[in-house]
PDB file of C-alpha atoms and ligand atoms in Angstrom:
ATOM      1  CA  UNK A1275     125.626 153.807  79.079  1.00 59.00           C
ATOM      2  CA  UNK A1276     125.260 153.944  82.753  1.00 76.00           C
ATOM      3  CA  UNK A1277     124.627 150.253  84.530  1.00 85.00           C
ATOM      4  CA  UNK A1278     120.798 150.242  85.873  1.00 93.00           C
ATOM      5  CA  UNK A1279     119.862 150.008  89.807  1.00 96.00           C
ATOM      6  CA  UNK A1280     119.171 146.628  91.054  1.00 97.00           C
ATOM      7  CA  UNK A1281     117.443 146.662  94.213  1.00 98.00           C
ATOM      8  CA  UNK A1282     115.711 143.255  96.136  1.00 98.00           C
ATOM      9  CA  UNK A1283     112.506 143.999  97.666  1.00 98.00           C
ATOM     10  CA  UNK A1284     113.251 144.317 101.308  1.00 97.00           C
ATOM     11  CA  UNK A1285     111.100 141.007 102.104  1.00 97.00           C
ATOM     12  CA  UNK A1286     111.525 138.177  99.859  1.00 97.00           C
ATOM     13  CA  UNK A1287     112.273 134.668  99.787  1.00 96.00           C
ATOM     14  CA  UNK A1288     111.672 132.018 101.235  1.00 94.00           C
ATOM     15  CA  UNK A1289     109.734 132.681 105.160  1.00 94.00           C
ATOM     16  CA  UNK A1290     110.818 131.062 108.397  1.00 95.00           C
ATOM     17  CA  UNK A1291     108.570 127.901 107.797  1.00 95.00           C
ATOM     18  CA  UNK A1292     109.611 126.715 104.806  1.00 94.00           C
ATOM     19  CA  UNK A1293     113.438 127.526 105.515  1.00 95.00           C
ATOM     20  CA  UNK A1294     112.944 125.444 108.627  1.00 96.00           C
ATOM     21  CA  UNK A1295     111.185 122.929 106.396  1.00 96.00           C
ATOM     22  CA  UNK A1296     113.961 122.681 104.238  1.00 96.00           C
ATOM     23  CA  UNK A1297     116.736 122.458 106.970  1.00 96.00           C
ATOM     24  CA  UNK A1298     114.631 118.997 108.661  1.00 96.00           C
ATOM     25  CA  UNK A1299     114.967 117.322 104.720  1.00 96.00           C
ATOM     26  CA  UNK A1300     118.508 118.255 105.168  1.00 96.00           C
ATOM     27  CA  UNK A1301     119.511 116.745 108.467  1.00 96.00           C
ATOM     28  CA  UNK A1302     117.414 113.643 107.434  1.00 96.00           C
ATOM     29  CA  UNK A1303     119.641 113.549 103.904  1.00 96.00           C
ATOM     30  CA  UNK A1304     122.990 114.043 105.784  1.00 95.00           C
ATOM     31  CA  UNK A1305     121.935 111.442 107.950  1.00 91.00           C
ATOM     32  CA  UNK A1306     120.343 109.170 105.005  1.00 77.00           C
ATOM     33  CA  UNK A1307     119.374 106.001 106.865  1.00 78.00           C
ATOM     34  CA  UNK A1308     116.805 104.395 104.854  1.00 89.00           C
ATOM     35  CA  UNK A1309     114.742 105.422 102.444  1.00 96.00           C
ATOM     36  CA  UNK A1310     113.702 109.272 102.637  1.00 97.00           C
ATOM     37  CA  UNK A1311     110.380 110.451 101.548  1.00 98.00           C
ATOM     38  CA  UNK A1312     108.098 113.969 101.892  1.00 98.00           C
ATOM     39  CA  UNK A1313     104.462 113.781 101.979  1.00 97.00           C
ATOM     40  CA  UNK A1314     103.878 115.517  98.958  1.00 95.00           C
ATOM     41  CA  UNK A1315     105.930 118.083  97.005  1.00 93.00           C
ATOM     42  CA  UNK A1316     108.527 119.793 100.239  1.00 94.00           C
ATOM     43  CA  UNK A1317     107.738 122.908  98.675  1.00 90.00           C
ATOM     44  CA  UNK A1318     106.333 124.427  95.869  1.00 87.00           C
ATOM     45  CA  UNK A1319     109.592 124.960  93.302  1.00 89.00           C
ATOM     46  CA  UNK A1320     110.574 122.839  91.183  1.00 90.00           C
ATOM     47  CA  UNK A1321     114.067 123.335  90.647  1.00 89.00           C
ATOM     48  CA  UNK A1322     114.341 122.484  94.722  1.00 92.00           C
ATOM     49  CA  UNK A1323     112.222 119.691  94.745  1.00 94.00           C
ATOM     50  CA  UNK A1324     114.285 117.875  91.764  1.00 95.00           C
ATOM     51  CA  UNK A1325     117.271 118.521  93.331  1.00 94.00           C
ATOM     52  CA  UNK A1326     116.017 117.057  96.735  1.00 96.00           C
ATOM     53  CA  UNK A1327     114.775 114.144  94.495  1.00 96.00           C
ATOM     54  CA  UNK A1328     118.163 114.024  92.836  1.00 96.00           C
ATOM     55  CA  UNK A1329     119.811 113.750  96.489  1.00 96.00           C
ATOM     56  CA  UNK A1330     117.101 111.154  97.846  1.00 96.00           C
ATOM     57  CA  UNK A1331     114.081 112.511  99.038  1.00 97.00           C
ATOM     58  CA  UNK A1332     111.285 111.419  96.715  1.00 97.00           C
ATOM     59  CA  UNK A1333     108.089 112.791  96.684  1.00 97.00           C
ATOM     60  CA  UNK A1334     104.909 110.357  97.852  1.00 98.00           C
ATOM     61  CA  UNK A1335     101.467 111.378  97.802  1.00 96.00           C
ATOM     62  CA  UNK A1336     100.275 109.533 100.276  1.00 97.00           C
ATOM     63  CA  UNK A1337     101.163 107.985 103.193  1.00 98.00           C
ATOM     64  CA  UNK A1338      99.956 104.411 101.978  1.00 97.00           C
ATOM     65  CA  UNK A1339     103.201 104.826  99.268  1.00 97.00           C
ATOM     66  CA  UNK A1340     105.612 104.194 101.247  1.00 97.00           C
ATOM     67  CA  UNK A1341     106.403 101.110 103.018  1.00 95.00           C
ATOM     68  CA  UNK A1342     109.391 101.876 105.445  1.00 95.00           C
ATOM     69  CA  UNK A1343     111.992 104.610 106.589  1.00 96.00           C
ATOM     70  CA  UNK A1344     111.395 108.262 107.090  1.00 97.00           C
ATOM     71  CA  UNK A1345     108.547 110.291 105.564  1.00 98.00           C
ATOM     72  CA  UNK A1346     108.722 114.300 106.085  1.00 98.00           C
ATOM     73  CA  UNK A1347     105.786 116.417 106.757  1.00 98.00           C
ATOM     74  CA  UNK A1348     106.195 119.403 104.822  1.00 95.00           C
ATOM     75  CA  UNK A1349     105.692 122.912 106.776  1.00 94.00           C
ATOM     76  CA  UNK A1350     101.760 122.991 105.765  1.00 93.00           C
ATOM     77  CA  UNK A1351     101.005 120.045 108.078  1.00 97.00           C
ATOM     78  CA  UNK A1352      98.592 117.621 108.030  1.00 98.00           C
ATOM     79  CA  UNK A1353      95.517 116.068 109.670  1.00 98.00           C
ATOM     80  CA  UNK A1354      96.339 114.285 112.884  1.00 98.00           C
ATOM     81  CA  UNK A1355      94.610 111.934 111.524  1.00 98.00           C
ATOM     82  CA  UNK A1356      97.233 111.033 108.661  1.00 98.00           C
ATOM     83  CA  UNK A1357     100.520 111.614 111.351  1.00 98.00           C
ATOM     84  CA  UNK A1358      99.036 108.709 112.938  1.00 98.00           C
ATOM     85  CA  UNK A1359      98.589 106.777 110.214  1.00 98.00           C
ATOM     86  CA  UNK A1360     102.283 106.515 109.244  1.00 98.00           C
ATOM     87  CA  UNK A1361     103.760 106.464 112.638  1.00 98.00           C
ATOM     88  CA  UNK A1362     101.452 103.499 112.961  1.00 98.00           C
ATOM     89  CA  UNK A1363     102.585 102.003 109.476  1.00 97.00           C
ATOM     90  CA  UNK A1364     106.036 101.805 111.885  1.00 97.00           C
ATOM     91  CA  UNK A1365     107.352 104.944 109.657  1.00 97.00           C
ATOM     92  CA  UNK A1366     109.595 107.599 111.118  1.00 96.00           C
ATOM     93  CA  UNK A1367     108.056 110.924 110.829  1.00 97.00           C
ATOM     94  CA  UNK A1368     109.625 113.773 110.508  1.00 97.00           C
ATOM     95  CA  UNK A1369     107.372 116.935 111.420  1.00 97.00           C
ATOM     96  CA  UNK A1370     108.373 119.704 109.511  1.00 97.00           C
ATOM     97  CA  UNK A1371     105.074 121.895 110.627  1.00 97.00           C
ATOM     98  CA  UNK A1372     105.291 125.748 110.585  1.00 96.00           C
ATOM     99  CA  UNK A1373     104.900 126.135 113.941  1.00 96.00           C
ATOM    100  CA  UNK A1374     102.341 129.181 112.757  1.00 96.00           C
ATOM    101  CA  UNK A1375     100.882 126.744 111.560  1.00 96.00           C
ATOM    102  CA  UNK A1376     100.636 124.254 114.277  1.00 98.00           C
ATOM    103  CA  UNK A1377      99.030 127.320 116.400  1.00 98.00           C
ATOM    104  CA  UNK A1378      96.450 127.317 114.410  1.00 98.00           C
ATOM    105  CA  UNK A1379      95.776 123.505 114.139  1.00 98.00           C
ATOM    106  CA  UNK A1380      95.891 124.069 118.402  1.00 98.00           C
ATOM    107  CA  UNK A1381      93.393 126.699 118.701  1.00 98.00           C
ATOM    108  CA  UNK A1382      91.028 124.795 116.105  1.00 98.00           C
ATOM    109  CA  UNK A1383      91.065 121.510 118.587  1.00 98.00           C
ATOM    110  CA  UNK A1384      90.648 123.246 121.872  1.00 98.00           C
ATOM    111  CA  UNK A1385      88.142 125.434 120.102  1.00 98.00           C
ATOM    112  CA  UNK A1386      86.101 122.445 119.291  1.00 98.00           C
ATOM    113  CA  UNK A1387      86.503 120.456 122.457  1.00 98.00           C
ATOM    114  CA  UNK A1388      85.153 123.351 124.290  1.00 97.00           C
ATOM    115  CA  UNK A1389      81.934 122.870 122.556  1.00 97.00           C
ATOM    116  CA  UNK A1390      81.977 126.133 119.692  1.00 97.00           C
ATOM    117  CA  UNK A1391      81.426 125.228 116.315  1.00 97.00           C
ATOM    118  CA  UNK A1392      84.352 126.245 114.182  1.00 98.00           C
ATOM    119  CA  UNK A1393      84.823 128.100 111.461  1.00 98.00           C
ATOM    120  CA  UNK A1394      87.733 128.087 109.309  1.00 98.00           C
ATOM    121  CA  UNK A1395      88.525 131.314 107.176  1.00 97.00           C
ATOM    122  CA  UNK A1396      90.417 129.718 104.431  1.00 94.00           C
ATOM    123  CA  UNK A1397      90.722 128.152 100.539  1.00 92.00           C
ATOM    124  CA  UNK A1398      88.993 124.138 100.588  1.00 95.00           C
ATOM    125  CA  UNK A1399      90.909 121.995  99.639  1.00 93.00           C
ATOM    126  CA  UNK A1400      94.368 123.438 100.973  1.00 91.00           C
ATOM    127  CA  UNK A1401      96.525 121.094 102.279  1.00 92.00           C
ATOM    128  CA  UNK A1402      96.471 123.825 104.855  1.00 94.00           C
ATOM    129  CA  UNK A1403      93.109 123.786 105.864  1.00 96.00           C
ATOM    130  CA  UNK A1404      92.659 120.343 105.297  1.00 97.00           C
ATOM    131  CA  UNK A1405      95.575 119.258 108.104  1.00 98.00           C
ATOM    132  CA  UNK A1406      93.261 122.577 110.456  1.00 98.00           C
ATOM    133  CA  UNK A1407      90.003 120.658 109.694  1.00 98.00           C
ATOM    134  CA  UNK A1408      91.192 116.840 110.615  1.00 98.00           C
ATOM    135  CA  UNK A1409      91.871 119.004 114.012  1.00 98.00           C
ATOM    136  CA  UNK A1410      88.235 119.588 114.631  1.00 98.00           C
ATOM    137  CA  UNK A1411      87.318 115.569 113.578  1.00 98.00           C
ATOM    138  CA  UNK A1412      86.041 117.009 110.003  1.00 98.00           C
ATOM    139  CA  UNK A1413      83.305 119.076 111.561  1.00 97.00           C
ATOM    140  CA  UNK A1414      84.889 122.624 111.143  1.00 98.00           C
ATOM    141  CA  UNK A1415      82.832 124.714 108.690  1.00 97.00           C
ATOM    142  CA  UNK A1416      85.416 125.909 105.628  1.00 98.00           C
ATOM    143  CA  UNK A1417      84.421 129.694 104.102  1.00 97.00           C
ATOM    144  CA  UNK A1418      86.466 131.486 101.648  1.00 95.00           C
ATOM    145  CA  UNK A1419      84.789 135.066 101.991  1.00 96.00           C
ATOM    146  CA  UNK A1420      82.001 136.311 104.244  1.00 97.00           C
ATOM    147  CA  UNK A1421      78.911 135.742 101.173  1.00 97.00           C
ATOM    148  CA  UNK A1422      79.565 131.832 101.787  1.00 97.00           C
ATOM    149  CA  UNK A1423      78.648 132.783 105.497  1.00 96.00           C
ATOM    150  CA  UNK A1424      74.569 133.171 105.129  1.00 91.00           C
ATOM    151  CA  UNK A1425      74.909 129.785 103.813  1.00 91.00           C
ATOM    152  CA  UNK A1426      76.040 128.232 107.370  1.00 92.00           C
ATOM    153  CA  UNK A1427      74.111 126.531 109.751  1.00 89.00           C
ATOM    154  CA  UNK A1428      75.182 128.662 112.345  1.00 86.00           C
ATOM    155  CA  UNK A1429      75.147 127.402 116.164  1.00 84.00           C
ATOM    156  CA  UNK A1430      75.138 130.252 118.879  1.00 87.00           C
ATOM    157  CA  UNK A1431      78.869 129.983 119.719  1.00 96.00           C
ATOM    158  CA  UNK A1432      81.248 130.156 116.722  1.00 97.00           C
ATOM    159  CA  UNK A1433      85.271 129.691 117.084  1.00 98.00           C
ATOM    160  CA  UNK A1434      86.887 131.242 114.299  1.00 98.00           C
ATOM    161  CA  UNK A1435      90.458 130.443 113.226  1.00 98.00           C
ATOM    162  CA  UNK A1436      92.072 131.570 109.716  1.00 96.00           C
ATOM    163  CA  UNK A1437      94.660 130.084 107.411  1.00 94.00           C
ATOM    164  CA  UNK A1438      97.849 131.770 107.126  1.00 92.00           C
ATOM    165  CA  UNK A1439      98.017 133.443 104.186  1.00 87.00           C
ATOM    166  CA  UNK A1440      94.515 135.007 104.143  1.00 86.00           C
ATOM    167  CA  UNK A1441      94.110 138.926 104.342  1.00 84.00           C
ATOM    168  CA  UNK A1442      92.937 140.849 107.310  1.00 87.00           C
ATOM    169  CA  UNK A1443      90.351 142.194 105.451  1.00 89.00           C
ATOM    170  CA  UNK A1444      88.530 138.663 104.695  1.00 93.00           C
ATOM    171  CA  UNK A1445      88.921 137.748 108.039  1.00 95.00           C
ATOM    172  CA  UNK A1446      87.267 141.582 109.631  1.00 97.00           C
ATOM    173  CA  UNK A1447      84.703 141.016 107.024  1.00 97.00           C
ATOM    174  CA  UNK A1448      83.802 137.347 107.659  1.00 98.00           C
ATOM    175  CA  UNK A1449      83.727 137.832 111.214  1.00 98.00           C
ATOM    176  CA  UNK A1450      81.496 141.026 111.002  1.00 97.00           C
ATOM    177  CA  UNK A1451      79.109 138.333 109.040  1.00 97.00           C
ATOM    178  CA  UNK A1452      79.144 136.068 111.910  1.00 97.00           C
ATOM    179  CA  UNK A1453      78.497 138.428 114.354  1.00 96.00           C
ATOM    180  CA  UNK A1454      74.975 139.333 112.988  1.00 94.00           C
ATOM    181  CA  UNK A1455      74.403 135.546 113.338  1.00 92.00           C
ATOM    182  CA  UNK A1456      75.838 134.140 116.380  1.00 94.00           C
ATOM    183  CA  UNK A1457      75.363 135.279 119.946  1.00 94.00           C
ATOM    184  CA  UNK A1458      78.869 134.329 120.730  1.00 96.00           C
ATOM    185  CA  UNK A1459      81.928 134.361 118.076  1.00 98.00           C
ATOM    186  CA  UNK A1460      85.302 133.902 119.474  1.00 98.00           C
ATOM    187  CA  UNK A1461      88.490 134.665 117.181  1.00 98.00           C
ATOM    188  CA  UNK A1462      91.900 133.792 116.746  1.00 98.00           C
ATOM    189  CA  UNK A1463      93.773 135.548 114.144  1.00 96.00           C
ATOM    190  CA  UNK A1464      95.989 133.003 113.102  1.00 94.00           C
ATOM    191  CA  UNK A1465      97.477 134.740 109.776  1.00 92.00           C
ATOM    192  CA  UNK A1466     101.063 134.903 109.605  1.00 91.00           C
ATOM    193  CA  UNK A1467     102.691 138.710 108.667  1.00 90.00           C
ATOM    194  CA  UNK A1468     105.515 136.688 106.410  1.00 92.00           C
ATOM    195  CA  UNK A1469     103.224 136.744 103.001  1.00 88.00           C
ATOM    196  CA  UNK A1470     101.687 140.569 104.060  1.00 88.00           C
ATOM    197  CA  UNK A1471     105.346 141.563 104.401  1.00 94.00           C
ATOM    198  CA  UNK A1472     106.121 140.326 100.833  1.00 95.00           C
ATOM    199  CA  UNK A1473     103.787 141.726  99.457  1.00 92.00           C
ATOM    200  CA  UNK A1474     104.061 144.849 100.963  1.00 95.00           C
ATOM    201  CA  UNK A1475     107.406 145.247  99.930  1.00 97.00           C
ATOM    202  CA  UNK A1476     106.587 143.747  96.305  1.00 97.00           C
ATOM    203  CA  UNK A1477     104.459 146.801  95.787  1.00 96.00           C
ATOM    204  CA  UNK A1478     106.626 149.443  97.284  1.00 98.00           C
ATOM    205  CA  UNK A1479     109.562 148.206  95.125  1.00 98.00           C
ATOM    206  CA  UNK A1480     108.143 147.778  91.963  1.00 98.00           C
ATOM    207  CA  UNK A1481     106.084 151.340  91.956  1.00 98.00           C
ATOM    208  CA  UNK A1482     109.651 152.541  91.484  1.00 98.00           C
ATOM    209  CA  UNK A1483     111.055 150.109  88.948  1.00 98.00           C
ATOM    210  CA  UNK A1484     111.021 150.034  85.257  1.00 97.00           C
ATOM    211  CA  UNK A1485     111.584 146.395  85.308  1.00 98.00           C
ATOM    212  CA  UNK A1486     110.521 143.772  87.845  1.00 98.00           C
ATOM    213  CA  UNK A1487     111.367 139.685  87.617  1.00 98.00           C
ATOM    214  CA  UNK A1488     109.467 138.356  90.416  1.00 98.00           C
ATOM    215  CA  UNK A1489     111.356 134.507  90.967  1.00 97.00           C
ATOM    216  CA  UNK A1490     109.306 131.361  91.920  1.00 94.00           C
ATOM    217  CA  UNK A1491     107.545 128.147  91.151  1.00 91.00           C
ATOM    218  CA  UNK A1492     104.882 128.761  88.352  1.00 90.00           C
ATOM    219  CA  UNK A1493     102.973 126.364  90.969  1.00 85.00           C
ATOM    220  CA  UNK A1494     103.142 128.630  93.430  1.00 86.00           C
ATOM    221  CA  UNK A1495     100.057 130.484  94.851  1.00 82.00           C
ATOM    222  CA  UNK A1496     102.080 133.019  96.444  1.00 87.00           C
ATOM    223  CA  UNK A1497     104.835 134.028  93.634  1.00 92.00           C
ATOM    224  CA  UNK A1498     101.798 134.214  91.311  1.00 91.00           C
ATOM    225  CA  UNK A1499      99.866 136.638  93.938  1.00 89.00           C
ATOM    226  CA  UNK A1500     103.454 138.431  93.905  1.00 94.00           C
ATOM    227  CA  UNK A1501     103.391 138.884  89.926  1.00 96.00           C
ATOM    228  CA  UNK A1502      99.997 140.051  90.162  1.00 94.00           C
ATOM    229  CA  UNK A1503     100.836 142.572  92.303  1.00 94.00           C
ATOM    230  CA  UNK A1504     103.573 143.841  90.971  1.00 97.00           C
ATOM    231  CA  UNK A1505     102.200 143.884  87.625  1.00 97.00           C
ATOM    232  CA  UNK A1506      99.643 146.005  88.340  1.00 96.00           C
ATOM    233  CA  UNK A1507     102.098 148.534  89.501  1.00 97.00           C
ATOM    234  CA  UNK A1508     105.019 147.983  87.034  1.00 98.00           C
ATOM    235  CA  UNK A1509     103.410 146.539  84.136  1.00 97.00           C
ATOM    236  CA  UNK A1510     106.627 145.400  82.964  1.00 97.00           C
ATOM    237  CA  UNK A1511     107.220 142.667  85.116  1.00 98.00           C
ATOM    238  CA  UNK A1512     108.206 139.100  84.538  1.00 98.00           C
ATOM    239  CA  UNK A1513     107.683 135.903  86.953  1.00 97.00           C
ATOM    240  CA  UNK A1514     110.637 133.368  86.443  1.00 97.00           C
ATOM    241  CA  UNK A1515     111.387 130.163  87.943  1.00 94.00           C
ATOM    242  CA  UNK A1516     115.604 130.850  87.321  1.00 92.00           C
ATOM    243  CA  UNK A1517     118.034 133.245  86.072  1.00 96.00           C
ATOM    244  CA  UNK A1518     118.010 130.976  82.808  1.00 96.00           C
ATOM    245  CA  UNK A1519     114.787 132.411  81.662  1.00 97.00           C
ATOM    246  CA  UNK A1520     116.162 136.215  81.524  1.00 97.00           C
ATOM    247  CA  UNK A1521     115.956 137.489  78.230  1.00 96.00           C
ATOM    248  CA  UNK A1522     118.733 140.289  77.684  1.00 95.00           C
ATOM    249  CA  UNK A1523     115.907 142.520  75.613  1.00 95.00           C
ATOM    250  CA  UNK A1524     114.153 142.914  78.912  1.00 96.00           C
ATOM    251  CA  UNK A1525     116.844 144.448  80.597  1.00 94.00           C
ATOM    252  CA  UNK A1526     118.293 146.603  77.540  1.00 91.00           C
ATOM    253  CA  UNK A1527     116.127 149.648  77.791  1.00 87.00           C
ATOM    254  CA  UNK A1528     116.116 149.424  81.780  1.00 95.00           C
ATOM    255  CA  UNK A1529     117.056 151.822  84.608  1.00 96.00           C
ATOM    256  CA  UNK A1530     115.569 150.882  87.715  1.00 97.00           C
ATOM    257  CA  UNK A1531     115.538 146.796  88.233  1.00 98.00           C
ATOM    258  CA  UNK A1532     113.596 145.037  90.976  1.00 98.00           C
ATOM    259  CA  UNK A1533     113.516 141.461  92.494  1.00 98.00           C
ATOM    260  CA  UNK A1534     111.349 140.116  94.534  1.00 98.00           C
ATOM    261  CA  UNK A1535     110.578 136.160  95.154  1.00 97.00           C
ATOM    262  CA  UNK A1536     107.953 133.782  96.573  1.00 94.00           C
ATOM    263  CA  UNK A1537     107.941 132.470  99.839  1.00 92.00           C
ATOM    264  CA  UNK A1538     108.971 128.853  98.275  1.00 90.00           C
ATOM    265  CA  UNK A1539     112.479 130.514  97.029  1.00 94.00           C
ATOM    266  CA  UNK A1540     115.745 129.961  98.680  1.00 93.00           C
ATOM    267  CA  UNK A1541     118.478 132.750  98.348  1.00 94.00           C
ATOM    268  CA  UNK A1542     120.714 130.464  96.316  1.00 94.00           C
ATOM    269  CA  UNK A1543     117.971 131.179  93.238  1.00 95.00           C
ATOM    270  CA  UNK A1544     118.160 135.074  93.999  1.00 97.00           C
ATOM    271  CA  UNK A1545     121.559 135.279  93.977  1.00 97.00           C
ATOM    272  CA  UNK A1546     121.903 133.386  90.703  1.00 97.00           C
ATOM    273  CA  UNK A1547     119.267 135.995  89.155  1.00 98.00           C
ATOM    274  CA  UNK A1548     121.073 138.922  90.310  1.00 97.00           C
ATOM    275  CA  UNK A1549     124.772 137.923  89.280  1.00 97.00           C
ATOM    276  CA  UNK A1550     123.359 137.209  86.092  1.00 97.00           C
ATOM    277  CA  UNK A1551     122.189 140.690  85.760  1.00 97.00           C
ATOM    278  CA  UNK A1552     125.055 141.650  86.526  1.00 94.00           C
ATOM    279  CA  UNK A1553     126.785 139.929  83.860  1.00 94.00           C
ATOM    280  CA  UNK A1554     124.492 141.292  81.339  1.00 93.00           C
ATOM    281  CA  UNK A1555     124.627 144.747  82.426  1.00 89.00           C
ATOM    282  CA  UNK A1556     128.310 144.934  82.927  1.00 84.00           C
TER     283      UNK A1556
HETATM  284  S1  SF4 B 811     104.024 131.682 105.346  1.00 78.13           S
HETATM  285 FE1  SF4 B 811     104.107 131.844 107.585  1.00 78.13          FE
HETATM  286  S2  SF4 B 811     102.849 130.145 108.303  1.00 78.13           S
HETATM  287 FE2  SF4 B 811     103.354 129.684 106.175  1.00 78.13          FE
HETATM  288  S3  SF4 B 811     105.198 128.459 106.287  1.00 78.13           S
HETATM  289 FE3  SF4 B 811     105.853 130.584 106.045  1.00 78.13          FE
HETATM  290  S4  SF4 B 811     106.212 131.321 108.151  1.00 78.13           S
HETATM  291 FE4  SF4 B 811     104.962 129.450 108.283  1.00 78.13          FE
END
């Protein structure tokens, strides 16, 4: 029997944020002076977060947990708001901020010092969007697709800044909603092209694969998006959190093989699936 193809979707992984993310909880662990803690979960795997647990950094979920040393601000941000808070509780912050991210938290303030109302394109709730709306003082306007725009109280200038990981498309078509509204609707198109390129190359992949493992937190919006995607195309495909979870069966009757990961995976977890497809198809 000839050994299948196994080919890794030319994006995948985890993006420049989070792998900066991850390098800050690093330097603070080599450094370990005090005690070490991220403001919520440093990103959304698991295995990663235990392990960072295991080596010191313990997860708080809110800033009032922790009573001294360093606390790290994972790459989604946060309100102003709450950064001042725990440098004011006398706590070292760390501020691991996406710097994508950060741009938009920048154009949502000046936005709403120069007197527009804003408009967030995003998902409520987000830790995101909540960090983008504590830019604007709370009074940013949160829609999720351009139906929820009739229900504004439009003013007649609208700033409009978008979460990261939205699509194009919701952004054109919110913004096309606003314009019938407002007399004046200035944009900033704030999404970052690190989850379009996954995906992109999620779908491209697995329309040539008879069997696709798609590696990530179960917790994680993105892998899951990722499965769904290439599910639809290969509908053989499997989302794992590690190469433990490979069941031999899956790969028995397969020729073409395809990986792809979430934006929350390092490339330690990719390489562990794919030498242990190796093993079994050796
Ligand atoms: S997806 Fe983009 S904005 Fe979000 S952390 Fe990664 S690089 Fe930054």
């Amino acid at each position: 029997m000839t050994s299948p193809s196994i080919r890794v979707a030319q994006h995948a992984g985890v993006c420049f944020g989070v792998k900066r993310a991850l390098e800050e909880a690093s330097k603070v662990l080599a450094e370990q002076d005090g005690s070490i803690h991220t403001l919520g979960e440093l990103i959304h795997n698991p295995r990663v977060v235990q392990d960072l647990e295991q080596q010191g950094a313990h997860v708080a979920h809110s800033v009032d947990e922790v009573k001294d040393g360093t606390l790290i601000i994972r790459a989604h941000g946060v309100a102003p708001q709450v950064k001042q808070a725990a440098e004011d509780a006398g706590l070292h912050v760390v501020d691991a901020t996406c710097p994508f991210v950060k741009r938009v938290q920048d154009h949502a303030r000046s936005l709403y010092k120069g007197g527009y109302q804003v408009v967030i394109v995003g998902e409520a709730g987000h830790p995101e969007v909540e960090g983008i709306l504590g830019c604007t003082d709370g009074k940013a306007c949160i829609v999720s697709s351009a139906q929820e725009v009739e229900f504004l109280d439009i003013s007649s200038r609208v700033g409009v800044v978008v979460q990261t990981t939205q699509t194009s498309k919701n952004l054109r078509e919110v913004v096309d909603a606003l314009l019938l509204r407002a007399r004046e609707v200035r944009v900033f198109d704030t999404i970052c092209s690190a989850t379009n390129e996954r995906q992109e190359a999620a779908r491209a992949l697995a329309a040539t694969c008879d069997l696709m493992l798609v590696i990530g937190g179960r917790n994680s919006g993105n892998t899951r998006r990722l499965f769904q995607i290439c599910h639809d195309v290969c509908p053989c495909t499997y989302h794992i959190e590690d190469a433990r979870e490979i069941d031999p069966k899956w790969v028995a009757c397969a020729s073409n093989i395809g990986i792809t990961a979430g934006a929350s995976t390092p490339q330690g977890q990719i390489d562990d699936v794919l030498s242990t497809l190796k093993q079994i198809t050796s």
